[in-house]
Short mmCIF file of N, CA and C in Angstrom, two decimals:
data_model
loop_
_atom_site.label_atom_id
_atom_site.label_comp_id
_atom_site.label_asym_id
_atom_site.label_seq_id
_atom_site.Cartn_x
_atom_site.Cartn_y
_atom_site.Cartn_z
N MET A 1 0.87 -1.17 0.06
CA MET A 1 0.13 0.02 -0.07
C MET A 1 0.98 1.17 -0.06
N LEU A 2 1.92 1.39 0.63
CA LEU A 2 2.83 2.54 0.75
C LEU A 2 3.54 2.46 -0.39
N LYS A 3 3.91 1.50 -1.00
CA LYS A 3 4.61 1.44 -2.33
C LYS A 3 3.75 2.49 -3.46
N LYS A 4 2.42 1.89 -3.37
CA LYS A 4 1.77 2.55 -4.34
C LYS A 4 1.29 4.08 -4.16
N ILE A 5 1.25 4.59 -2.78
CA ILE A 5 0.92 5.91 -2.21
C ILE A 5 2.40 6.60 -2.80
N VAL A 6 3.66 6.07 -2.72
CA VAL A 6 4.85 6.69 -3.10
C VAL A 6 4.77 6.68 -4.39
N ALA A 7 4.41 6.04 -5.32
CA ALA A 7 4.37 5.94 -6.74
C ALA A 7 3.65 7.09 -7.12
N LYS A 8 2.60 7.22 -6.63
CA LYS A 8 1.34 8.06 -7.16
C LYS A 8 1.82 9.50 -6.76
N VAL A 9 2.42 9.78 -5.56
CA VAL A 9 3.05 11.08 -5.20
C VAL A 9 4.20 11.43 -6.07
N LYS A 10 5.16 10.19 -6.49
CA LYS A 10 6.23 10.57 -7.71
C LYS A 10 5.87 11.12 -8.99
N SER A 11 4.30 10.53 -9.25
CA SER A 11 3.81 10.64 -10.62
C SER A 11 3.37 12.04 -10.56
N ILE A 12 2.63 12.40 -9.57
CA ILE A 12 1.93 13.98 -9.22
C ILE A 12 2.94 14.75 -9.34
N ARG A 13 4.10 14.43 -8.78
CA ARG A 13 5.18 15.59 -8.64
C ARG A 13 5.82 15.78 -10.10
N THR A 14 5.87 14.70 -10.76
CA THR A 14 6.54 14.62 -12.15
C THR A 14 5.82 15.65 -12.84
N HIS A 15 4.39 15.46 -12.77
CA HIS A 15 3.44 16.00 -13.59
C HIS A 15 3.33 17.38 -13.28
N ILE A 16 3.29 17.96 -11.99
CA ILE A 16 3.55 19.33 -11.68
C ILE A 16 4.82 19.92 -12.34
N VAL A 17 5.93 19.22 -12.11
CA VAL A 17 7.07 20.09 -12.35
C VAL A 17 6.95 20.01 -13.80
N ASP A 18 6.47 19.24 -14.92
CA ASP A 18 6.51 19.07 -16.07
C ASP A 18 5.62 20.24 -16.61
N SER A 19 4.49 20.53 -15.96
CA SER A 19 3.49 21.64 -16.41
C SER A 19 4.17 22.86 -16.21
N ILE A 20 5.02 23.02 -15.01
CA ILE A 20 5.71 24.32 -14.85
C ILE A 20 6.77 24.46 -15.69
N THR A 21 7.84 23.69 -15.96
CA THR A 21 8.72 23.88 -16.88
C THR A 21 8.33 23.70 -18.32
N ARG A 22 7.62 23.19 -18.98
CA ARG A 22 6.92 23.16 -20.07
C ARG A 22 8.09 22.48 -21.08
N ARG A 23 8.70 21.43 -20.85
CA ARG A 23 9.63 20.96 -21.87
C ARG A 23 9.31 20.59 -22.86
N PRO A 24 9.65 20.60 -24.34
CA PRO A 24 9.05 19.98 -25.44
C PRO A 24 9.13 18.51 -25.06
N ASP A 25 8.48 17.41 -25.93
CA ASP A 25 8.60 16.27 -26.04
C ASP A 25 9.68 15.59 -26.68
N VAL A 26 10.02 16.18 -27.61
CA VAL A 26 10.86 15.84 -28.70
C VAL A 26 11.87 17.28 -28.74
N ASN A 27 13.07 17.07 -28.90
CA ASN A 27 14.16 17.97 -29.04
C ASN A 27 14.95 17.87 -29.72
N VAL A 28 15.11 18.47 -30.91
CA VAL A 28 16.46 18.18 -32.20
C VAL A 28 17.15 19.43 -32.50
N SER A 29 18.39 19.31 -32.27
CA SER A 29 19.71 20.14 -32.09
C SER A 29 20.61 19.72 -33.15
N GLY A 30 21.59 20.72 -33.47
CA GLY A 30 22.70 20.33 -34.50
C GLY A 30 22.57 20.61 -35.67
N LEU A 31 21.29 20.70 -36.30
CA LEU A 31 21.30 20.93 -37.70
C LEU A 31 21.44 22.43 -38.06
N LYS A 32 22.05 22.51 -39.09
CA LYS A 32 21.79 24.13 -39.50
C LYS A 32 20.78 24.60 -40.04
N PRO A 33 20.48 26.10 -40.02
CA PRO A 33 19.36 26.50 -40.56
C PRO A 33 18.82 26.30 -41.76
N GLU A 34 19.59 25.95 -42.72
CA GLU A 34 19.31 25.66 -44.23
C GLU A 34 18.94 24.16 -44.19
N GLU A 35 19.16 23.36 -43.14
CA GLU A 35 18.65 22.04 -43.10
C GLU A 35 17.08 21.90 -42.44
N LYS A 36 16.27 22.78 -42.57
CA LYS A 36 15.10 22.80 -41.81
C LYS A 36 14.03 21.57 -42.14
N VAL A 37 14.37 21.08 -43.40
CA VAL A 37 13.47 19.88 -43.80
C VAL A 37 13.90 18.85 -43.16
N PHE A 38 15.18 18.75 -42.93
CA PHE A 38 15.65 17.47 -42.39
C PHE A 38 15.16 17.55 -40.86
N LYS A 39 15.41 18.68 -40.37
CA LYS A 39 14.92 18.65 -38.94
C LYS A 39 13.56 18.40 -38.57
N GLU A 40 12.68 18.69 -39.65
CA GLU A 40 11.27 18.59 -39.17
C GLU A 40 11.01 17.05 -39.59
N SER A 41 11.64 16.33 -40.68
CA SER A 41 11.84 14.93 -40.56
C SER A 41 12.04 14.16 -39.46
N VAL A 42 13.49 14.56 -38.91
CA VAL A 42 13.78 13.99 -37.89
C VAL A 42 12.70 13.95 -36.49
N GLU A 43 12.23 15.72 -36.52
CA GLU A 43 11.34 15.42 -35.11
C GLU A 43 9.77 14.59 -35.38
N GLU A 44 9.48 14.44 -36.79
CA GLU A 44 8.40 13.62 -37.13
C GLU A 44 8.39 12.03 -36.65
N GLU A 45 9.80 11.73 -37.18
CA GLU A 45 10.22 10.26 -36.70
C GLU A 45 10.29 10.19 -35.34
N CYS A 46 10.99 11.11 -34.93
CA CYS A 46 11.03 10.91 -33.30
C CYS A 46 9.71 10.89 -32.54
N ARG A 47 8.89 11.82 -33.13
CA ARG A 47 7.40 11.69 -32.36
C ARG A 47 6.73 10.32 -32.51
N ARG A 48 7.06 9.64 -33.94
CA ARG A 48 6.31 8.71 -34.12
C ARG A 48 6.93 7.58 -33.21
N ALA A 49 8.30 7.58 -32.71
CA ALA A 49 8.62 6.50 -32.05
C ALA A 49 8.32 6.65 -30.57
N LEU A 50 8.10 8.20 -30.16
CA LEU A 50 7.76 8.33 -28.74
C LEU A 50 6.49 7.86 -28.63
N GLY A 51 5.58 7.98 -29.71
CA GLY A 51 4.17 7.38 -29.52
C GLY A 51 4.37 5.80 -28.96
N LYS A 52 5.20 5.06 -29.74
CA LYS A 52 5.27 3.94 -29.40
C LYS A 52 5.76 3.44 -28.12
N ILE A 53 6.94 4.22 -27.59
CA ILE A 53 7.35 4.32 -26.56
C ILE A 53 6.60 4.61 -25.26
N ARG A 54 6.00 5.50 -25.52
CA ARG A 54 4.82 5.86 -24.46
C ARG A 54 3.68 4.93 -24.20
N LYS A 55 3.32 4.08 -24.85
CA LYS A 55 2.73 2.94 -25.00
C LYS A 55 3.15 2.13 -23.44
N ARG A 56 4.39 1.99 -23.57
CA ARG A 56 4.90 1.17 -22.34
C ARG A 56 5.32 1.91 -21.16
N VAL A 57 6.10 3.16 -21.70
CA VAL A 57 6.34 3.74 -20.41
C VAL A 57 5.94 5.36 -20.70
N PRO A 58 4.99 5.69 -19.95
CA PRO A 58 4.41 7.25 -19.95
C PRO A 58 5.32 8.18 -19.41
N ASN A 59 5.07 9.55 -19.90
CA ASN A 59 6.00 10.68 -19.43
C ASN A 59 7.61 10.49 -20.13
N ALA A 60 7.82 9.86 -21.21
CA ALA A 60 9.03 9.77 -21.67
C ALA A 60 9.37 10.85 -22.75
N ARG A 61 10.61 11.15 -22.76
CA ARG A 61 11.06 12.42 -23.66
C ARG A 61 12.22 12.05 -24.55
N ILE A 62 12.17 12.51 -25.62
CA ILE A 62 13.62 12.07 -26.86
C ILE A 62 14.09 13.47 -26.97
N SER A 63 15.36 13.50 -26.64
CA SER A 63 16.38 14.49 -27.46
C SER A 63 17.42 13.98 -28.13
N VAL A 64 17.46 14.61 -29.33
CA VAL A 64 18.56 14.09 -30.27
C VAL A 64 19.36 15.26 -30.89
N HIS A 65 20.71 15.07 -30.66
CA HIS A 65 21.70 15.86 -31.32
C HIS A 65 22.41 15.31 -32.53
N VAL A 66 21.93 16.34 -33.95
CA VAL A 66 22.57 15.67 -35.04
C VAL A 66 23.86 16.54 -35.52
N LYS A 67 24.93 15.80 -35.66
CA LYS A 67 26.37 16.39 -36.06
C LYS A 67 26.70 15.88 -37.74
N SER A 68 26.78 16.51 -38.34
CA SER A 68 27.43 16.17 -39.88
C SER A 68 28.88 16.64 -39.98
N SER A 69 29.41 15.94 -40.63
CA SER A 69 30.84 16.00 -41.09
C SER A 69 31.06 15.68 -42.45
N LEU A 70 32.05 16.23 -42.87
CA LEU A 70 32.61 15.72 -44.28
C LEU A 70 31.46 16.35 -45.29
N LYS A 71 31.16 17.63 -44.80
CA LYS A 71 30.30 18.41 -45.93
C LYS A 71 29.11 17.70 -45.99
N GLY A 72 28.48 17.08 -44.94
CA GLY A 72 27.26 16.53 -44.64
C GLY A 72 27.04 15.11 -45.49
N LYS A 73 28.43 14.22 -45.56
CA LYS A 73 28.27 13.13 -46.06
C LYS A 73 28.34 11.91 -44.95
N TRP A 74 28.45 12.34 -43.73
CA TRP A 74 28.63 11.32 -42.48
C TRP A 74 27.75 12.16 -41.47
N TYR A 75 26.86 11.44 -40.97
CA TYR A 75 26.14 12.02 -39.83
C TYR A 75 26.39 11.03 -38.52
N GLU A 76 26.55 11.72 -37.55
CA GLU A 76 26.37 11.18 -36.01
C GLU A 76 25.26 11.80 -35.27
N ILE A 77 24.43 10.77 -34.59
CA ILE A 77 23.27 11.07 -33.86
C ILE A 77 23.49 10.62 -32.40
N LYS A 78 23.38 11.37 -31.36
CA LYS A 78 23.43 10.89 -30.04
C LYS A 78 21.99 11.40 -29.62
N GLY A 79 21.59 10.58 -29.01
CA GLY A 79 20.14 10.90 -28.60
C GLY A 79 20.04 10.09 -26.98
N THR A 80 19.01 10.91 -26.28
CA THR A 80 18.76 10.70 -25.02
C THR A 80 17.40 10.55 -24.55
N LEU A 81 17.15 9.31 -23.97
CA LEU A 81 15.39 8.90 -23.70
C LEU A 81 15.44 9.37 -22.21
N GLU A 82 14.74 10.45 -21.84
CA GLU A 82 14.45 10.74 -20.53
C GLU A 82 13.15 9.99 -20.16
N LEU A 83 13.53 9.17 -19.10
CA LEU A 83 12.28 8.57 -18.33
C LEU A 83 12.17 9.25 -16.88
N PRO A 84 11.06 8.96 -16.41
CA PRO A 84 10.77 9.50 -14.97
C PRO A 84 11.74 8.97 -14.05
N GLY A 85 12.31 7.71 -14.15
CA GLY A 85 13.12 7.15 -13.11
C GLY A 85 14.83 7.25 -13.88
N GLY A 86 15.23 7.81 -14.71
CA GLY A 86 16.44 8.22 -15.27
C GLY A 86 16.73 8.28 -16.59
N SER A 87 17.90 8.31 -17.27
CA SER A 87 18.04 8.31 -18.56
C SER A 87 18.65 7.34 -19.35
N MET A 88 18.41 7.19 -20.76
CA MET A 88 19.36 6.21 -21.70
C MET A 88 19.78 7.01 -22.79
N TYR A 89 20.84 6.71 -23.07
CA TYR A 89 21.76 7.41 -24.07
C TYR A 89 22.19 6.23 -25.27
N ALA A 90 21.96 6.67 -26.34
CA ALA A 90 22.33 6.05 -27.69
C ALA A 90 22.79 6.79 -28.58
N SER A 91 23.81 6.19 -29.28
CA SER A 91 24.37 6.92 -30.56
C SER A 91 24.52 5.84 -31.75
N ALA A 92 24.78 6.58 -32.97
CA ALA A 92 24.69 6.00 -34.26
C ALA A 92 25.24 6.80 -35.19
N SER A 93 26.07 6.39 -36.23
CA SER A 93 26.60 7.04 -37.38
C SER A 93 26.42 6.42 -38.55
N ASP A 94 26.24 7.19 -39.59
CA ASP A 94 26.11 6.42 -40.83
C ASP A 94 26.13 7.52 -42.04
N ARG A 95 26.17 7.38 -43.37
CA ARG A 95 26.05 8.17 -44.43
C ARG A 95 24.98 8.69 -44.46
N GLU A 96 23.86 7.90 -44.25
CA GLU A 96 22.40 8.72 -44.41
C GLU A 96 21.93 9.16 -43.02
N LEU A 97 21.49 10.27 -42.76
CA LEU A 97 20.75 10.50 -41.53
C LEU A 97 19.57 9.63 -41.16
N TYR A 98 18.99 9.23 -41.86
CA TYR A 98 17.44 8.46 -41.39
C TYR A 98 18.15 7.21 -41.14
N GLY A 99 19.33 6.53 -41.45
CA GLY A 99 19.44 5.35 -40.90
C GLY A 99 20.18 5.21 -39.65
N ALA A 100 21.18 6.25 -39.50
CA ALA A 100 21.52 6.76 -37.97
C ALA A 100 20.39 6.87 -37.14
N LEU A 101 19.34 7.59 -37.44
CA LEU A 101 18.33 7.97 -36.77
C LEU A 101 17.29 6.57 -36.56
N ILE A 102 17.24 5.88 -37.18
CA ILE A 102 16.24 4.76 -36.95
C ILE A 102 17.00 3.56 -36.00
N ARG A 103 18.71 3.76 -36.13
CA ARG A 103 19.08 3.00 -35.18
C ARG A 103 19.10 3.45 -33.70
N VAL A 104 18.91 4.78 -33.27
CA VAL A 104 19.13 5.19 -31.96
C VAL A 104 17.53 5.07 -31.79
N LEU A 105 16.50 5.47 -32.55
CA LEU A 105 15.12 5.14 -31.94
C LEU A 105 14.63 3.80 -31.86
N TYR A 106 15.21 2.59 -32.60
CA TYR A 106 15.39 1.35 -32.38
C TYR A 106 15.55 0.71 -31.00
N GLU A 107 16.95 1.67 -30.55
CA GLU A 107 17.63 1.34 -29.28
C GLU A 107 16.55 1.73 -28.10
N PHE A 108 16.09 3.01 -28.41
CA PHE A 108 15.27 3.45 -27.47
C PHE A 108 13.99 2.74 -27.20
N GLN A 109 13.13 2.02 -28.24
CA GLN A 109 12.09 1.33 -28.18
C GLN A 109 12.56 0.04 -27.42
N GLU A 110 13.53 -0.64 -27.78
CA GLU A 110 14.16 -1.86 -27.21
C GLU A 110 14.16 -1.51 -25.55
N GLU A 111 14.75 -0.33 -24.99
CA GLU A 111 15.03 -0.26 -23.72
C GLU A 111 13.65 0.03 -22.82
N ALA A 112 12.83 0.71 -23.51
CA ALA A 112 11.28 0.79 -23.05
C ALA A 112 10.54 -0.58 -22.88
N ARG A 113 10.88 -1.45 -23.97
CA ARG A 113 10.35 -3.04 -23.81
C ARG A 113 10.76 -3.46 -22.64
N ARG A 114 12.14 -3.36 -22.58
CA ARG A 114 12.88 -4.05 -21.38
C ARG A 114 12.42 -3.35 -20.06
N VAL A 115 12.18 -2.12 -20.04
CA VAL A 115 11.57 -1.51 -18.59
C VAL A 115 10.31 -1.94 -18.33
N LYS A 116 9.38 -2.15 -19.30
CA LYS A 116 8.05 -2.72 -19.28
C LYS A 116 8.27 -4.05 -18.93
N SER A 117 9.14 -5.04 -19.17
CA SER A 117 8.69 -6.36 -19.09
C SER A 117 9.46 -6.58 -17.72
N TYR A 118 10.42 -5.70 -17.26
CA TYR A 118 10.82 -6.06 -15.75
C TYR A 118 9.77 -5.62 -14.78
N GLY A 119 8.88 -4.85 -15.25
CA GLY A 119 7.76 -4.39 -14.32
C GLY A 119 7.93 -3.29 -13.71
N LYS A 120 8.92 -2.53 -14.10
CA LYS A 120 9.29 -1.12 -13.23
C LYS A 120 8.21 -0.02 -13.93
N LYS A 121 7.77 0.96 -13.15
CA LYS A 121 6.83 1.66 -13.41
C LYS A 121 7.46 3.02 -13.73
N GLY A 122 7.95 2.87 -15.20
CA GLY A 122 8.53 4.00 -15.83
C GLY A 122 9.93 4.70 -15.57
N GLY A 123 10.71 3.78 -15.10
CA GLY A 123 12.06 4.02 -15.26
C GLY A 123 12.94 2.92 -14.45
N PHE A 124 14.24 3.61 -14.17
CA PHE A 124 15.01 2.74 -13.65
C PHE A 124 15.13 2.80 -12.02
N LYS A 125 15.62 1.80 -11.44
CA LYS A 125 15.75 1.85 -10.00
C LYS A 125 17.01 1.39 -9.51
#
C-alpha cells in the first residue's frame, strides 16, 4: 500500500514539475538553419517512435543531437531517452541521416520494452 502511495506522489510531482517547466517532448539540435527540412523529418520520426515508447512507459521524452561532417556526407546522432526514473543514451553514425536515426530510435524502443517487461513503472531503480 505504501509503495502505491509513494508511486502516486512521484507521478503527481513529475506532472506538476513538467507542467511548470513545459519542456518539449521531442528536442532536435545540431542541424544548420538551411537543413530545416531534415529537422522537421527528424522531429516527425522521433514523435512516431515516442508514441510507441509511451505505450509502455508514459512521461518519456526524446532529445536528439545531429552532427554532420565531411560536408554533410557523414552523420552522427546522439540521443537521450528521458524517463521518470532515469535516462538512457544511444548513438549511431551513418552516411544517411535516416539510417542513423532509425538505429538510435530502435535502441530506445528496445529499452522501453525492457523496462516494461521488468515491471518497473516508468524508469530505472
